[in-house]
Amino acid sequence: MHNLRAYLNHLRQRFQRWHNPERGHSPEDEVKLLLRQAAEHLPADVVASPDVSRATFHDFQEFLTQHEFELAMEVLEELASGTQPTAAFWGLLAEAAGRMNCVVQERRYRDYFHVN
């Protein structure tokens, strides 16, 4: 019963954050901002790399423009592979995933560096 109550409280808090009209930003704008902030933590050479064998930073920007936030998030994860991203990078991705209700990705990003 305690776990159910804690879970329902968590959902209520998430709903209130998501639908709070006083924030001034739509949930979509907030996710976009989180993804852009995460992208700022990528190394410059990864951002500038024109490697056509994998996703590029340009792909990330295109997905943001098209409001394909889950795809943009996946591109950031791919761009981070092979680098040593900061805990802040994974924390921002985890927060974005949580706001999009991508539970599996949120858990994975939090696990990368035990971000809470």
PDB file of C-alpha atoms in Angstrom:
ATOM      1  CA  MET A   1       0.000   0.000   0.000  1.00  0.00           C
ATOM      2  CA  HIS A   2       2.864   2.366   0.822  1.00  0.00           C
ATOM      3  CA  ASN A   3       4.477   1.756  -2.594  1.00  0.00           C
ATOM      4  CA  LEU A   4       1.197   2.481  -4.355  1.00  0.00           C
ATOM      5  CA  ARG A   5       0.703   5.690  -2.384  1.00  0.00           C
ATOM      6  CA  ALA A   6       4.281   6.811  -3.129  1.00  0.00           C
ATOM      7  CA  TYR A   7       3.823   6.006  -6.825  1.00  0.00           C
ATOM      8  CA  LEU A   8       0.539   7.929  -7.030  1.00  0.00           C
ATOM      9  CA  ASN A   9       2.153  10.894  -5.285  1.00  0.00           C
ATOM     10  CA  HIS A  10       5.017  10.762  -7.800  1.00  0.00           C
ATOM     11  CA  LEU A  11       2.529  10.759 -10.707  1.00  0.00           C
ATOM     12  CA  ARG A  12       0.607  13.673  -9.192  1.00  0.00           C
ATOM     13  CA  GLN A  13       3.796  15.718  -8.837  1.00  0.00           C
ATOM     14  CA  ARG A  14       4.849  14.917 -12.399  1.00  0.00           C
ATOM     15  CA  PHE A  15       1.395  15.900 -13.692  1.00  0.00           C
ATOM     16  CA  GLN A  16       1.522  19.189 -11.787  1.00  0.00           C
ATOM     17  CA  ARG A  17       4.984  19.983 -13.175  1.00  0.00           C
ATOM     18  CA  TRP A  18       3.830  19.074 -16.673  1.00  0.00           C
ATOM     19  CA  HIS A  19       0.598  21.087 -16.605  1.00  0.00           C
ATOM     20  CA  ASN A  20       1.508  24.077 -14.463  1.00  0.00           C
ATOM     21  CA  PRO A  21       0.305  27.147 -16.439  1.00  0.00           C
ATOM     22  CA  GLU A  22       2.461  29.511 -14.347  1.00  0.00           C
ATOM     23  CA  ARG A  23       5.673  28.143 -15.831  1.00  0.00           C
ATOM     24  CA  GLY A  24       5.246  30.146 -19.019  1.00  0.00           C
ATOM     25  CA  HIS A  25       6.615  27.368 -21.227  1.00  0.00           C
ATOM     26  CA  SER A  26       4.817  24.485 -22.815  1.00  0.00           C
ATOM     27  CA  PRO A  27       5.956  20.961 -21.917  1.00  0.00           C
ATOM     28  CA  GLU A  28       7.246  20.684 -25.473  1.00  0.00           C
ATOM     29  CA  ASP A  29       9.392  23.806 -25.042  1.00  0.00           C
ATOM     30  CA  GLU A  30      10.809  22.440 -21.800  1.00  0.00           C
ATOM     31  CA  VAL A  31      11.777  19.115 -23.404  1.00  0.00           C
ATOM     32  CA  LYS A  32      13.406  20.958 -26.293  1.00  0.00           C
ATOM     33  CA  LEU A  33      15.356  23.112 -23.849  1.00  0.00           C
ATOM     34  CA  LEU A  34      16.544  20.074 -21.868  1.00  0.00           C
ATOM     35  CA  LEU A  35      17.725  18.373 -25.051  1.00  0.00           C
ATOM     36  CA  ARG A  36      19.565  21.498 -26.189  1.00  0.00           C
ATOM     37  CA  GLN A  37      21.209  21.822 -22.789  1.00  0.00           C
ATOM     38  CA  ALA A  38      22.301  18.176 -22.954  1.00  0.00           C
ATOM     39  CA  ALA A  39      23.749  18.752 -26.431  1.00  0.00           C
ATOM     40  CA  GLU A  40      25.934  21.539 -25.010  1.00  0.00           C
ATOM     41  CA  HIS A  41      27.773  18.885 -22.973  1.00  0.00           C
ATOM     42  CA  LEU A  42      28.951  16.999 -26.061  1.00  0.00           C
ATOM     43  CA  PRO A  43      32.591  17.448 -27.091  1.00  0.00           C
ATOM     44  CA  ALA A  44      33.115  19.957 -29.911  1.00  0.00           C
ATOM     45  CA  ASP A  45      34.668  17.356 -32.219  1.00  0.00           C
ATOM     46  CA  VAL A  46      31.555  15.168 -31.916  1.00  0.00           C
ATOM     47  CA  VAL A  47      29.312  18.108 -32.781  1.00  0.00           C
ATOM     48  CA  ALA A  48      31.450  19.063 -35.771  1.00  0.00           C
ATOM     49  CA  SER A  49      31.963  15.512 -37.061  1.00  0.00           C
ATOM     50  CA  PRO A  50      30.434  14.886 -40.493  1.00  0.00           C
ATOM     51  CA  ASP A  51      30.593  11.074 -40.025  1.00  0.00           C
ATOM     52  CA  VAL A  52      27.933   9.815 -42.436  1.00  0.00           C
ATOM     53  CA  SER A  53      28.059   6.287 -41.016  1.00  0.00           C
ATOM     54  CA  ARG A  54      26.138   7.396 -37.925  1.00  0.00           C
ATOM     55  CA  ALA A  55      23.816  10.088 -36.676  1.00  0.00           C
ATOM     56  CA  THR A  56      25.167  13.621 -36.752  1.00  0.00           C
ATOM     57  CA  PHE A  57      24.530  16.786 -34.797  1.00  0.00           C
ATOM     58  CA  HIS A  58      22.694  18.063 -37.859  1.00  0.00           C
ATOM     59  CA  ASP A  59      20.300  15.094 -37.505  1.00  0.00           C
ATOM     60  CA  PHE A  60      19.710  16.109 -33.898  1.00  0.00           C
ATOM     61  CA  GLN A  61      18.859  19.667 -34.944  1.00  0.00           C
ATOM     62  CA  GLU A  62      16.533  18.424 -37.694  1.00  0.00           C
ATOM     63  CA  PHE A  63      14.640  16.188 -35.271  1.00  0.00           C
ATOM     64  CA  LEU A  64      14.242  19.102 -32.848  1.00  0.00           C
ATOM     65  CA  THR A  65      12.878  21.282 -35.643  1.00  0.00           C
ATOM     66  CA  GLN A  66      10.407  18.549 -36.593  1.00  0.00           C
ATOM     67  CA  HIS A  67       9.368  18.059 -32.937  1.00  0.00           C
ATOM     68  CA  GLU A  68      10.661  14.472 -33.017  1.00  0.00           C
ATOM     69  CA  PHE A  69      12.061  14.706 -29.512  1.00  0.00           C
ATOM     70  CA  GLU A  70      12.486  10.990 -28.875  1.00  0.00           C
ATOM     71  CA  LEU A  71      14.543  10.666 -32.052  1.00  0.00           C
ATOM     72  CA  ALA A  72      16.584  13.736 -31.109  1.00  0.00           C
ATOM     73  CA  MET A  73      17.235  12.176 -27.705  1.00  0.00           C
ATOM     74  CA  GLU A  74      18.376   8.923 -29.327  1.00  0.00           C
ATOM     75  CA  VAL A  75      20.759  10.852 -31.598  1.00  0.00           C
ATOM     76  CA  LEU A  76      22.309  12.534 -28.557  1.00  0.00           C
ATOM     77  CA  GLU A  77      22.777   9.150 -26.929  1.00  0.00           C
ATOM     78  CA  GLU A  78      24.439   7.828 -30.085  1.00  0.00           C
ATOM     79  CA  LEU A  79      26.673  10.891 -30.389  1.00  0.00           C
ATOM     80  CA  ALA A  80      27.750  10.396 -26.775  1.00  0.00           C
ATOM     81  CA  SER A  81      28.828   6.803 -27.382  1.00  0.00           C
ATOM     82  CA  GLY A  82      32.579   6.544 -27.450  1.00  0.00           C
ATOM     83  CA  THR A  83      32.988   9.721 -25.401  1.00  0.00           C
ATOM     84  CA  GLN A  84      32.968  10.361 -21.677  1.00  0.00           C
ATOM     85  CA  PRO A  85      29.774  12.413 -21.233  1.00  0.00           C
ATOM     86  CA  THR A  86      29.302  14.214 -17.948  1.00  0.00           C
ATOM     87  CA  ALA A  87      26.767  13.206 -15.348  1.00  0.00           C
ATOM     88  CA  ALA A  88      24.989  16.471 -16.205  1.00  0.00           C
ATOM     89  CA  PHE A  89      24.541  15.251 -19.799  1.00  0.00           C
ATOM     90  CA  TRP A  90      22.881  12.032 -18.626  1.00  0.00           C
ATOM     91  CA  GLY A  91      20.851  13.904 -16.017  1.00  0.00           C
ATOM     92  CA  LEU A  92      19.444  16.266 -18.636  1.00  0.00           C
ATOM     93  CA  LEU A  93      18.607  13.354 -20.937  1.00  0.00           C
ATOM     94  CA  ALA A  94      16.975  11.529 -18.028  1.00  0.00           C
ATOM     95  CA  GLU A  95      14.856  14.570 -17.208  1.00  0.00           C
ATOM     96  CA  ALA A  96      13.810  14.975 -20.850  1.00  0.00           C
ATOM     97  CA  ALA A  97      12.979  11.267 -21.097  1.00  0.00           C
ATOM     98  CA  GLY A  98      10.939  11.483 -17.907  1.00  0.00           C
ATOM     99  CA  ARG A  99       8.940  14.409 -19.217  1.00  0.00           C
ATOM    100  CA  MET A 100       8.193  12.462 -22.383  1.00  0.00           C
ATOM    101  CA  ASN A 101       7.212   9.404 -20.315  1.00  0.00           C
ATOM    102  CA  CYS A 102      10.016   7.355 -21.855  1.00  0.00           C
ATOM    103  CA  VAL A 103      10.480   5.276 -18.723  1.00  0.00           C
ATOM    104  CA  VAL A 104      13.010   2.801 -20.117  1.00  0.00           C
ATOM    105  CA  GLN A 105      15.296   5.519 -21.463  1.00  0.00           C
ATOM    106  CA  GLU A 106      14.949   7.600 -18.302  1.00  0.00           C
ATOM    107  CA  ARG A 107      16.024   4.647 -16.168  1.00  0.00           C
ATOM    108  CA  ARG A 108      18.938   3.843 -18.509  1.00  0.00           C
ATOM    109  CA  TYR A 109      20.213   7.432 -18.515  1.00  0.00           C
ATOM    110  CA  ARG A 110      19.988   7.657 -14.737  1.00  0.00           C
ATOM    111  CA  ASP A 111      21.854   4.354 -14.417  1.00  0.00           C
ATOM    112  CA  TYR A 112      24.761   5.507 -16.593  1.00  0.00           C
ATOM    113  CA  PHE A 113      26.153   7.665 -13.834  1.00  0.00           C
ATOM    114  CA  HIS A 114      23.722   6.941 -11.038  1.00  0.00           C
ATOM    115  CA  VAL A 115      22.038  10.303 -11.512  1.00  0.00           C
ATOM    116  CA  ASN A 116      18.996  10.844  -9.289  1.00  0.00           C
TER     117      ASN A 116
END
